[in-house]
CSV table of C-alpha atoms and ligand atoms in Angstrom, one decimal:
chain,number,residue,atom,x,y,z
S,1,MET,CA,-60.7,-25.1,-80.5
S,2,PHE,CA,-58.0,-24.6,-77.8
S,3,PRO,CA,-60.4,-24.3,-74.9
S,4,ARG,CA,-62.0,-27.5,-76.1
S,5,ALA,CA,-58.6,-29.2,-76.3
S,6,ARG,CA,-57.8,-28.0,-72.8
S,7,GLU,CA,-61.2,-29.3,-71.7
S,8,ILE,CA,-60.5,-32.7,-73.1
S,9,ASP,CA,-57.0,-32.8,-71.6
S,10,GLU,CA,-58.0,-31.7,-68.1
S,11,LYS,CA,-61.7,-32.0,-67.5
S,12,THR,CA,-63.6,-34.6,-69.6
S,13,ARG,CA,-60.6,-36.9,-70.1
S,14,SER,CA,-62.7,-38.3,-73.0
S,15,ILE,CA,-63.9,-37.1,-76.3
S,16,PRO,CA,-67.1,-35.0,-75.7
S,17,GLU,CA,-70.2,-36.4,-77.5
S,18,ASP,CA,-71.0,-33.1,-79.2
S,19,ILE,CA,-67.7,-33.2,-81.0
S,20,ILE,CA,-68.2,-36.8,-82.1
S,21,LYS,CA,-71.7,-35.8,-83.3
S,22,GLU,CA,-70.4,-32.9,-85.4
S,23,MET,CA,-67.7,-35.1,-86.9
S,24,VAL,CA,-70.3,-37.7,-87.9
S,25,GLU,CA,-72.4,-35.0,-89.6
S,26,LEU,CA,-69.2,-34.1,-91.6
S,27,GLY,CA,-68.8,-37.7,-92.5
S,28,ILE,CA,-65.3,-37.9,-91.0
S,29,PHE,CA,-65.7,-41.4,-89.4
S,30,GLY,CA,-66.9,-42.7,-92.7
S,31,VAL,CA,-64.0,-41.5,-94.8
S,32,THR,CA,-62.5,-45.0,-95.2
S,33,ILE,CA,-65.9,-46.9,-95.2
S,34,PRO,CA,-67.9,-47.5,-98.4
S,35,GLU,CA,-71.4,-46.0,-98.7
S,36,GLU,CA,-73.0,-49.4,-98.7
S,37,TYR,CA,-71.8,-49.8,-95.1
S,38,GLY,CA,-72.9,-46.3,-94.0
S,39,GLY,CA,-69.6,-44.5,-94.9
S,40,SER,CA,-68.7,-41.6,-97.1
S,41,ALA,CA,-65.5,-43.0,-98.8
S,42,SER,CA,-64.4,-41.8,-102.2
S,43,PRO,CA,-63.4,-45.1,-103.8
S,44,GLY,CA,-59.7,-45.2,-104.6
S,45,GLU,CA,-58.9,-42.0,-102.6
S,46,GLU,CA,-59.6,-43.2,-99.1
S,47,MET,CA,-56.2,-42.9,-97.7
S,48,VAL,CA,-55.5,-39.4,-99.1
S,49,TYR,CA,-58.8,-38.2,-97.7
S,50,ALA,CA,-58.2,-39.9,-94.3
S,51,MET,CA,-54.7,-38.4,-94.1
S,52,LEU,CA,-56.1,-34.9,-94.9
S,53,ALA,CA,-58.9,-35.3,-92.3
S,54,VAL,CA,-56.5,-36.4,-89.6
S,55,HIS,CA,-54.1,-33.6,-90.4
S,56,GLU,CA,-56.8,-30.9,-90.0
S,57,ILE,CA,-58.2,-32.5,-86.8
S,58,ALA,CA,-54.6,-32.5,-85.3
S,59,ARG,CA,-54.3,-28.8,-86.2
S,60,GLY,CA,-57.4,-28.1,-84.2
S,61,GLU,CA,-57.0,-30.4,-81.2
S,62,LEU,CA,-53.5,-30.1,-79.9
S,63,SER,CA,-53.9,-32.5,-76.9
S,64,MET,CA,-53.8,-35.1,-79.7
S,65,SER,CA,-56.6,-37.2,-78.1
S,66,LEU,CA,-59.1,-36.5,-80.9
S,67,PRO,CA,-56.7,-37.0,-83.8
S,68,VAL,CA,-55.6,-40.3,-82.3
S,69,TYR,CA,-59.2,-41.4,-81.6
S,70,THR,CA,-60.0,-40.5,-85.2
S,71,LEU,CA,-57.0,-42.1,-86.9
S,72,LEU,CA,-57.5,-45.4,-85.0
S,73,ASN,CA,-61.1,-45.6,-86.2
S,74,LEU,CA,-60.4,-44.6,-89.8
S,75,GLY,CA,-57.3,-46.8,-90.1
S,76,TRP,CA,-58.5,-50.0,-88.6
S,77,SER,CA,-62.0,-49.8,-90.1
S,78,TYR,CA,-60.3,-49.5,-93.5
S,79,LEU,CA,-58.6,-52.9,-92.8
S,80,VAL,CA,-61.9,-54.4,-92.1
S,81,VAL,CA,-63.2,-53.1,-95.4
S,82,ARG,CA,-60.2,-54.8,-97.1
S,83,HIS,CA,-60.1,-58.1,-95.2
S,84,GLY,CA,-63.3,-58.5,-93.1
S,85,SER,CA,-66.0,-61.1,-93.8
S,86,GLU,CA,-69.3,-59.8,-95.0
S,87,GLU,CA,-70.8,-60.5,-91.5
S,88,LEU,CA,-68.1,-58.5,-89.8
S,89,LYS,CA,-68.4,-55.6,-92.2
S,90,LYS,CA,-72.2,-55.4,-91.7
S,91,GLU,CA,-71.9,-55.5,-87.9
S,92,LEU,CA,-68.9,-53.2,-87.4
S,93,LEU,CA,-68.7,-50.6,-90.2
S,94,PRO,CA,-72.1,-48.9,-89.9
S,95,ASN,CA,-71.5,-48.4,-86.2
S,96,GLY,CA,-68.0,-47.1,-86.9
S,97,ALA,CA,-69.2,-44.6,-89.6
S,98,ALA,CA,-71.9,-43.4,-87.2
S,99,GLY,CA,-69.4,-42.6,-84.5
S,100,LYS,CA,-71.1,-45.0,-82.1
S,101,TRP,CA,-68.4,-47.7,-81.7
S,102,PHE,CA,-64.7,-47.5,-81.3
S,103,ILE,CA,-62.4,-49.6,-83.5
S,104,GLY,CA,-58.8,-50.1,-82.4
S,105,ILE,CA,-55.8,-52.3,-82.6
S,106,SER,CA,-54.5,-54.8,-80.0
S,107,THR,CA,-51.2,-56.4,-80.7
S,108,THR,CA,-48.7,-55.3,-78.0
S,109,GLU,CA,-47.9,-57.7,-75.2
S,110,ALA,CA,-45.7,-57.3,-72.1
S,111,GLY,CA,-43.0,-59.4,-73.7
S,112,GLY,CA,-42.1,-56.5,-76.0
S,113,GLY,CA,-44.2,-54.5,-78.4
S,114,SER,CA,-41.5,-54.3,-81.0
S,115,ASP,CA,-41.1,-58.1,-81.1
S,116,LEU,CA,-44.5,-59.0,-82.4
S,117,ALA,CA,-43.4,-62.4,-83.6
S,118,ASN,CA,-43.1,-63.4,-80.0
S,119,ILE,CA,-46.7,-62.7,-78.8
S,120,LYS,CA,-48.2,-65.3,-76.6
S,121,THR,CA,-52.0,-64.8,-76.6
S,122,THR,CA,-53.6,-67.9,-78.2
S,123,ALA,CA,-56.9,-68.6,-80.0
S,124,LYS,CA,-58.0,-72.2,-80.3
S,125,LYS,CA,-60.7,-73.2,-82.8
S,126,SER,CA,-63.7,-74.8,-81.2
S,127,GLY,CA,-66.5,-75.5,-83.7
S,128,ASN,CA,-67.3,-72.2,-85.4
S,129,GLU,CA,-65.6,-70.2,-82.7
S,130,TYR,CA,-62.2,-69.3,-81.4
S,131,VAL,CA,-61.4,-69.4,-77.7
S,132,ILE,CA,-58.9,-66.7,-76.6
S,133,ASN,CA,-56.6,-66.7,-73.7
S,134,GLY,CA,-53.8,-64.3,-72.8
S,135,GLU,CA,-53.0,-60.6,-72.2
S,136,LYS,CA,-52.4,-57.5,-74.2
S,137,THR,CA,-50.9,-54.3,-72.9
S,138,TYR,CA,-50.6,-50.5,-73.8
S,139,ILE,CA,-53.8,-50.7,-75.9
S,140,SER,CA,-55.5,-47.4,-76.9
S,141,GLY,CA,-59.2,-47.2,-76.4
S,142,VAL,CA,-59.8,-49.9,-73.8
S,143,ILE,CA,-62.4,-47.7,-72.0
S,144,GLU,CA,-63.9,-46.3,-75.2
S,145,ALA,CA,-64.5,-49.7,-76.7
S,146,THR,CA,-65.9,-51.1,-73.5
S,147,LYS,CA,-68.2,-48.2,-72.8
S,148,ARG,CA,-69.3,-47.2,-76.3
S,149,GLY,CA,-69.2,-50.6,-78.0
S,150,GLY,CA,-66.8,-51.8,-80.6
S,151,GLY,CA,-63.5,-53.5,-80.1
S,152,HIS,CA,-60.0,-54.2,-81.3
S,153,LEU,CA,-58.4,-56.0,-84.2
S,154,THR,CA,-56.3,-58.4,-82.2
S,155,LEU,CA,-53.2,-60.5,-83.1
S,156,LEU,CA,-53.5,-64.0,-81.9
S,157,ARG,CA,-51.5,-67.2,-82.1
S,158,THR,CA,-53.5,-70.0,-83.7
S,159,ALA,CA,-50.6,-72.4,-84.6
S,160,PRO,CA,-47.8,-71.6,-82.1
S,161,GLU,CA,-45.3,-74.0,-83.8
S,162,LEU,CA,-45.5,-72.0,-87.1
S,163,GLY,CA,-44.2,-68.7,-85.8
S,164,THR,CA,-45.5,-65.7,-87.8
S,165,LYS,CA,-47.1,-68.1,-90.2
S,166,GLY,CA,-49.3,-69.3,-87.3
S,167,MET,CA,-51.0,-66.0,-86.3
S,168,THR,CA,-54.5,-64.8,-87.0
S,169,PHE,CA,-55.9,-61.3,-86.9
S,170,ALA,CA,-59.4,-61.0,-85.6
S,171,TYR,CA,-61.9,-58.5,-84.2
S,172,VAL,CA,-62.5,-59.0,-80.5
S,173,PRO,CA,-65.4,-56.9,-79.1
S,174,ALA,CA,-64.4,-55.4,-75.8
S,175,ARG,CA,-67.7,-56.5,-74.2
S,176,THR,CA,-67.1,-60.2,-75.0
S,177,PRO,CA,-67.6,-62.3,-71.9
S,178,GLY,CA,-64.1,-63.3,-70.6
S,179,VAL,CA,-62.5,-60.0,-71.6
S,180,SER,CA,-61.6,-57.5,-68.9
S,181,TYR,CA,-59.4,-54.4,-68.9
S,182,THR,CA,-57.0,-52.4,-66.8
S,183,THR,CA,-55.9,-48.8,-67.4
S,184,PHE,CA,-52.7,-46.8,-67.3
S,185,HIS,CA,-52.2,-43.2,-66.3
S,186,ASP,CA,-50.4,-41.6,-69.3
S,187,MET,CA,-48.6,-38.3,-69.6
S,188,GLY,CA,-50.6,-37.1,-72.6
S,189,ARG,CA,-53.5,-37.7,-74.9
S,190,MET,CA,-55.6,-37.5,-71.8
S,191,GLY,CA,-58.9,-37.8,-73.7
S,192,LEU,CA,-58.1,-41.3,-74.9
S,193,SER,CA,-57.6,-44.3,-72.5
S,194,THR,CA,-54.8,-46.8,-72.7
S,195,GLY,CA,-54.6,-50.0,-70.8
S,196,GLY,CA,-54.4,-53.8,-71.0
S,197,PHE,CA,-56.8,-56.5,-71.9
S,198,THR,CA,-57.0,-60.0,-70.3
S,199,PHE,CA,-58.7,-62.8,-72.1
S,200,LYS,CA,-60.0,-65.8,-70.2
S,201,ASP,CA,-61.7,-68.3,-72.4
S,202,ALA,CA,-63.2,-65.4,-74.4
S,203,ARG,CA,-65.1,-66.7,-77.4
S,204,ILE,CA,-65.5,-65.0,-80.8
S,205,PRO,CA,-67.2,-66.3,-84.0
S,206,ALA,CA,-65.0,-67.5,-86.8
S,207,GLU,CA,-66.5,-64.7,-89.0
S,208,TYR,CA,-64.5,-62.1,-86.9
S,209,VAL,CA,-61.2,-63.3,-88.5
S,210,LEU,CA,-59.7,-60.9,-91.0
S,211,GLY,CA,-58.6,-62.7,-94.1
S,212,GLU,CA,-57.5,-66.3,-93.6
S,213,GLU,CA,-56.5,-68.1,-90.4
S,214,ASN,CA,-52.7,-68.1,-89.9
S,215,ARG,CA,-52.3,-65.1,-92.3
S,216,GLY,CA,-52.9,-62.6,-89.6
S,217,PHE,CA,-49.3,-61.4,-89.0
S,218,TYR,CA,-49.1,-60.2,-92.6
S,219,ILE,CA,-52.6,-58.6,-92.6
S,220,ASN,CA,-51.7,-56.8,-89.4
S,221,MET,CA,-48.5,-55.5,-91.0
S,222,GLU,CA,-50.5,-54.2,-93.9
S,223,GLY,CA,-52.7,-52.4,-91.4
S,224,PHE,CA,-49.7,-50.8,-89.8
S,225,ASN,CA,-48.9,-49.0,-93.1
S,226,VAL,CA,-52.4,-47.6,-93.1
S,227,ALA,CA,-52.3,-46.6,-89.4
S,228,ARG,CA,-48.7,-45.2,-89.6
S,229,THR,CA,-49.8,-43.0,-92.5
S,230,LEU,CA,-52.4,-41.5,-90.3
S,231,VAL,CA,-50.1,-41.3,-87.2
S,232,ALA,CA,-47.6,-39.4,-89.3
S,233,SER,CA,-50.3,-37.1,-90.5
S,234,ALA,CA,-51.5,-36.4,-86.9
S,235,CYS,CA,-48.0,-35.5,-85.9
S,236,LEU,CA,-47.5,-33.2,-88.9
S,237,GLY,CA,-50.8,-31.5,-88.3
S,238,GLY,CA,-50.1,-30.7,-84.7
S,239,ALA,CA,-46.5,-29.6,-85.6
S,240,GLU,CA,-47.8,-27.3,-88.4
S,241,LYS,CA,-50.2,-25.5,-86.0
S,242,CYS,CA,-47.5,-25.1,-83.3
S,243,LEU,CA,-45.1,-23.7,-85.9
S,244,GLU,CA,-47.7,-21.2,-86.9
S,245,LEU,CA,-48.2,-20.3,-83.2
S,246,GLY,CA,-44.4,-19.8,-82.8
S,247,ALA,CA,-44.2,-17.7,-86.0
S,248,ASP,CA,-47.1,-15.6,-84.9
S,249,TYR,CA,-45.6,-15.0,-81.4
S,250,VAL,CA,-42.1,-14.0,-82.6
S,251,GLN,CA,-43.6,-11.3,-84.8
S,252,ARG,CA,-45.4,-9.8,-81.8
S,253,ARG,CA,-42.8,-10.3,-79.1
S,254,VAL,CA,-40.5,-7.2,-79.0
S,255,LEU,CA,-37.1,-7.6,-77.3
S,256,PHE,CA,-34.0,-5.5,-77.7
S,257,GLY,CA,-36.1,-3.0,-79.7
S,258,ARG,CA,-37.1,-5.4,-82.4
S,259,PRO,CA,-39.6,-8.2,-82.9
S,260,LEU,CA,-38.0,-11.6,-82.2
S,261,ALA,CA,-38.7,-12.5,-85.9
S,262,LYS,CA,-36.0,-10.1,-86.9
S,263,PHE,CA,-33.3,-12.3,-85.3
S,264,GLU,CA,-32.0,-14.8,-87.8
S,265,GLY,CA,-31.3,-17.3,-85.0
S,266,ILE,CA,-35.1,-17.6,-84.8
S,267,SER,CA,-36.4,-16.8,-88.3
S,268,PHE,CA,-33.9,-19.2,-90.0
S,269,GLU,CA,-34.9,-22.0,-87.6
S,270,ILE,CA,-38.5,-21.5,-88.5
S,271,ALA,CA,-37.6,-21.5,-92.2
S,272,GLU,CA,-35.8,-24.8,-91.8
S,273,ASP,CA,-38.6,-26.4,-89.7
S,274,LEU,CA,-41.2,-25.3,-92.3
S,275,THR,CA,-39.0,-26.7,-95.1
S,276,GLU,CA,-38.7,-30.1,-93.4
S,277,LEU,CA,-42.3,-30.2,-92.5
S,278,GLU,CA,-43.4,-29.6,-96.1
S,279,MET,CA,-41.0,-32.3,-97.3
S,280,VAL,CA,-42.3,-34.9,-95.0
S,281,LYS,CA,-45.9,-33.9,-95.7
S,282,ASN,CA,-45.2,-34.4,-99.4
S,283,LEU,CA,-43.6,-37.8,-98.9
S,284,LEU,CA,-46.6,-38.8,-96.8
S,285,LEU,CA,-49.0,-37.6,-99.4
S,286,LYS,CA,-47.1,-39.9,-101.9
S,287,GLY,CA,-47.3,-42.8,-99.4
S,288,ALA,CA,-51.1,-42.3,-98.9
S,289,TRP,CA,-51.6,-42.2,-102.7
S,290,MET,CA,-49.4,-45.3,-103.1
S,291,ILE,CA,-51.7,-47.2,-100.7
S,292,ASP,CA,-54.8,-46.1,-102.6
S,293,GLN,CA,-53.2,-47.2,-105.9
S,294,HIS,CA,-52.2,-50.5,-104.3
S,295,TYR,CA,-55.8,-51.3,-103.4
S,296,LYS,CA,-57.1,-49.9,-106.7
S,297,ASP,CA,-55.0,-51.8,-109.2
S,298,GLY,CA,-52.0,-53.3,-107.4
S,299,SER,CA,-49.6,-50.8,-109.0
S,300,PHE,CA,-47.4,-50.5,-105.8
S,301,ALA,CA,-46.2,-53.6,-103.9
S,302,ASN,CA,-46.4,-53.7,-100.1
S,303,LYS,CA,-42.6,-53.6,-100.1
S,304,GLU,CA,-42.5,-50.1,-101.7
S,305,ILE,CA,-45.2,-48.9,-99.5
S,306,ASN,CA,-43.5,-50.3,-96.3
S,307,ARG,CA,-40.4,-48.2,-97.0
S,308,THR,CA,-42.2,-44.9,-97.8
S,309,ILE,CA,-44.5,-45.1,-94.8
S,310,ALA,CA,-41.7,-46.2,-92.4
S,311,MET,CA,-39.7,-43.1,-93.5
S,312,CYS,CA,-42.7,-40.9,-92.7
S,313,LYS,CA,-43.4,-42.6,-89.3
S,314,LEU,CA,-39.7,-42.4,-88.5
S,315,ARG,CA,-39.4,-38.7,-89.3
S,316,ALA,CA,-42.8,-37.2,-88.5
S,317,PRO,CA,-42.9,-37.7,-84.7
S,318,LEU,CA,-39.3,-36.6,-84.2
S,319,LEU,CA,-39.7,-33.6,-86.4
S,320,ALA,CA,-42.9,-32.6,-84.7
S,321,VAL,CA,-41.4,-32.8,-81.3
S,322,ASP,CA,-38.5,-30.6,-82.5
S,323,ILE,CA,-40.9,-28.0,-84.0
S,324,VAL,CA,-43.0,-27.9,-80.8
S,325,LYS,CA,-39.9,-27.6,-78.7
S,326,HIS,CA,-38.7,-24.7,-80.8
S,327,ALA,CA,-42.1,-22.9,-80.5
S,328,MET,CA,-42.1,-23.4,-76.8
S,329,MET,CA,-38.6,-21.8,-76.6
S,330,TYR,CA,-39.8,-18.8,-78.6
S,331,HIS,CA,-42.5,-18.3,-76.1
S,332,GLY,CA,-40.0,-18.3,-73.2
S,333,ALA,CA,-41.6,-19.1,-69.8
S,334,LEU,CA,-45.1,-18.8,-71.4
S,335,GLY,CA,-44.2,-21.9,-73.5
S,336,TYR,CA,-43.7,-23.9,-70.3
S,337,SER,CA,-47.1,-22.8,-69.0
S,338,LYS,CA,-50.6,-24.3,-69.4
S,339,GLU,CA,-51.6,-20.8,-70.7
S,340,SER,CA,-50.3,-22.1,-74.0
S,341,PRO,CA,-51.5,-25.2,-75.8
S,342,LEU,CA,-47.9,-26.2,-76.8
S,343,GLU,CA,-47.2,-28.3,-73.8
S,344,MET,CA,-50.3,-30.5,-74.5
S,345,CYS,CA,-49.2,-31.1,-78.0
S,346,MET,CA,-45.7,-32.1,-76.8
S,347,ARG,CA,-47.1,-34.6,-74.3
S,348,GLY,CA,-49.4,-36.1,-77.0
S,349,LEU,CA,-46.7,-36.3,-79.6
S,350,MET,CA,-44.3,-38.1,-77.3
S,351,SER,CA,-46.6,-41.2,-77.5
S,352,TYR,CA,-45.4,-41.7,-81.1
S,353,VAL,CA,-41.8,-41.0,-80.2
S,354,VAL,CA,-41.6,-43.6,-77.5
S,355,GLY,CA,-43.2,-46.2,-79.7
S,356,ALA,CA,-46.9,-46.2,-80.4
S,357,GLU,CA,-47.5,-47.9,-83.9
S,358,GLY,CA,-43.8,-48.8,-83.9
S,359,GLY,CA,-40.7,-47.2,-82.5
S,360,ALA,CA,-38.1,-45.1,-84.5
S,361,ASN,CA,-35.6,-47.9,-84.6
S,362,ILE,CA,-38.2,-50.4,-85.8
S,363,MET,CA,-38.9,-47.9,-88.7
S,364,LYS,CA,-35.2,-47.9,-89.5
S,365,ILE,CA,-35.1,-51.7,-89.6
S,366,ILE,CA,-38.0,-51.7,-92.1
S,367,ILE,CA,-36.4,-49.0,-94.3
S,368,ALA,CA,-33.0,-50.9,-94.3
S,369,ARG,CA,-34.8,-54.3,-94.8
S,370,GLU,CA,-36.7,-53.0,-97.8
S,371,LEU,CA,-33.5,-51.6,-99.3
S,372,MET,CA,-31.0,-54.3,-98.5
S,373,GLY,CA,-33.1,-57.4,-97.8
S,374,GLU,CA,-32.1,-60.2,-95.4
S,375,ALA,CA,-28.6,-58.7,-94.9
S,376,ALA,CA,-30.1,-55.9,-92.9
S,377,ILE,CA,-32.4,-57.9,-90.7
S,378,PRO,CA,-30.8,-58.0,-87.2
S,379,TYR,CA,-32.8,-60.9,-85.8
S,380,ARG,CA,-32.3,-63.4,-88.6
A,1,FAD,C1,-49.7,-44.0,-75.8
A,1,FAD,C2,-49.5,-45.4,-76.4
A,1,FAD,C3,-50.6,-46.0,-77.0
A,1,FAD,C4,-50.4,-47.3,-77.6
A,1,FAD,N1,-51.5,-47.9,-78.2
A,1,FAD,C5,-51.4,-49.1,-78.7
A,1,FAD,C6,-52.5,-49.8,-79.3
A,1,FAD,O1,-53.6,-49.2,-79.4
A,1,FAD,N2,-52.3,-51.1,-79.7
A,1,FAD,C7,-51.2,-51.7,-79.5
A,1,FAD,O2,-51.1,-52.9,-79.9
A,1,FAD,N3,-50.1,-51.1,-79.0
A,1,FAD,C8,-50.2,-49.8,-78.6
A,1,FAD,N4,-49.1,-49.2,-78.0
A,1,FAD,C9,-47.8,-50.0,-77.8
A,1,FAD,C10,-46.8,-49.7,-78.8
A,1,FAD,O3,-47.1,-50.3,-80.1
A,1,FAD,C11,-45.5,-50.2,-78.3
A,1,FAD,O4,-45.1,-49.3,-77.3
A,1,FAD,C12,-44.4,-50.3,-79.3
A,1,FAD,O5,-44.6,-51.3,-80.2
A,1,FAD,C13,-43.0,-50.5,-78.6
A,1,FAD,O6,-43.1,-51.6,-77.8
A,1,FAD,P1,-42.6,-51.5,-76.2
A,1,FAD,O7,-43.2,-50.3,-75.6
A,1,FAD,O8,-42.9,-52.8,-75.6
A,1,FAD,O9,-41.1,-51.2,-76.4
A,1,FAD,P2,-40.0,-52.3,-76.6
A,1,FAD,O10,-40.4,-53.2,-77.7
A,1,FAD,O11,-39.6,-52.9,-75.3
A,1,FAD,O12,-38.8,-51.4,-77.2
A,1,FAD,C14,-38.1,-50.5,-76.4
A,1,FAD,C15,-37.2,-49.6,-77.2
A,1,FAD,O13,-36.2,-50.4,-77.9
A,1,FAD,C16,-36.2,-50.1,-79.3
A,1,FAD,N5,-36.0,-51.3,-80.0
A,1,FAD,C17,-36.7,-52.5,-80.1
A,1,FAD,N6,-36.1,-53.4,-80.9
A,1,FAD,C18,-35.0,-52.8,-81.3
A,1,FAD,C19,-33.9,-53.3,-82.2
A,1,FAD,N7,-34.0,-54.5,-82.8
A,1,FAD,N8,-32.9,-52.4,-82.4
A,1,FAD,C20,-32.8,-51.2,-81.8
A,1,FAD,N9,-33.8,-50.7,-81.0
A,1,FAD,C21,-34.9,-51.5,-80.8
A,1,FAD,C22,-37.7,-49.6,-79.6
A,1,FAD,O14,-37.7,-48.8,-80.7
A,1,FAD,C23,-38.0,-48.9,-78.3
A,1,FAD,O15,-37.4,-47.6,-78.4
A,1,FAD,C24,-49.2,-47.9,-77.5
A,1,FAD,C25,-48.1,-47.3,-76.8
A,1,FAD,C26,-48.2,-46.0,-76.3
A,1,FAD,C27,-47.1,-45.4,-75.7
């Protein structure tokens, strides 16, 4: 798989169709989509299966492009299953499960991604349609959704005077007239585009709204728990593979008459990294299971899930970067070279350290808020 990851990172700069085709045959894109909409979901176990699938893909594709492409599709199509209208489900989900369309998320605006309550993009009701004006930025999959089909679940202001109680979450196909995109040149995840969307009087039908009008902020937040579970899983999968590469190398590299693995400065670090990795993996498995239980019988409240998933999204990217850095160091100069896949993984993981799906400090705010309530909310 490493040659394919390098190909994605440097040559195709997109996910090759043969890989998507094989993933469709394995049913990967349908893991969170019920059979009646063309998927392969195991009812009540969707998140656990999605988490495992993303973990394995991340172990195999260390540029992180394919894991992120996959997790966005699985996570946000799952939200459509939960909150979409019947019309939207019938239109979107079979195309998602068949790997034809891309389904992503579009919330961030130039005013600050962490401060979502401050978004400016508006949607005004006009008959049975909404008319959208504004701009989004740093959105993953702008090219994929435009070229392949599909679009993004988009956070919009429908009643500006009501703050977060005046926002609506709706599917906006990338090919809608009035929607255009720009692109950024990222440092990693080269097989998946990021960029901005501009909306100029772009019209979508009311059936594209998820849940109710003006409930969008809360539905979006619910979706972040799903997406963050899969983000954490991608980080841990990549880290696990890099840890294995490091452990394998130190057994073979002989210095001062002994394999590097004999030096406790190295073997103990690997032991500590593996211990932490396993702990976060287990917490994440619990979080994924809690989400499944929440949707099955309501046995866990959003509040409990928020806290668990924020802990995983806080820890997984930072731990993963540490583990990859350690593996790079064991490889010496080779670790700094493109002969090794480690550098690709480091570049991809950094997207989740700098903030994609919520920065580390935002995760800390969520954890503190769910423990201490209003007293720990800095902006109220
Ligand atoms: C590769 C990549 C892909 C992305 N894909 C998507 C996508 O598909 N869809 C989408 O909607 N967005 C996407 N994003 C945007 C992402 O969600 C934002 O980067 C994130 O929300 C942070 O917003 P920001 O970059 O504007 O940083 P800012 O909000 O400006 O924050 C800057 C820094 O300040 C910290 N900070 C913020 N508030 C506080 C506080 N109260 N206390 C302490 N520290 C604080 C943040 O954690 C961060 O480190 C993507 C980003 C990247 C890098």
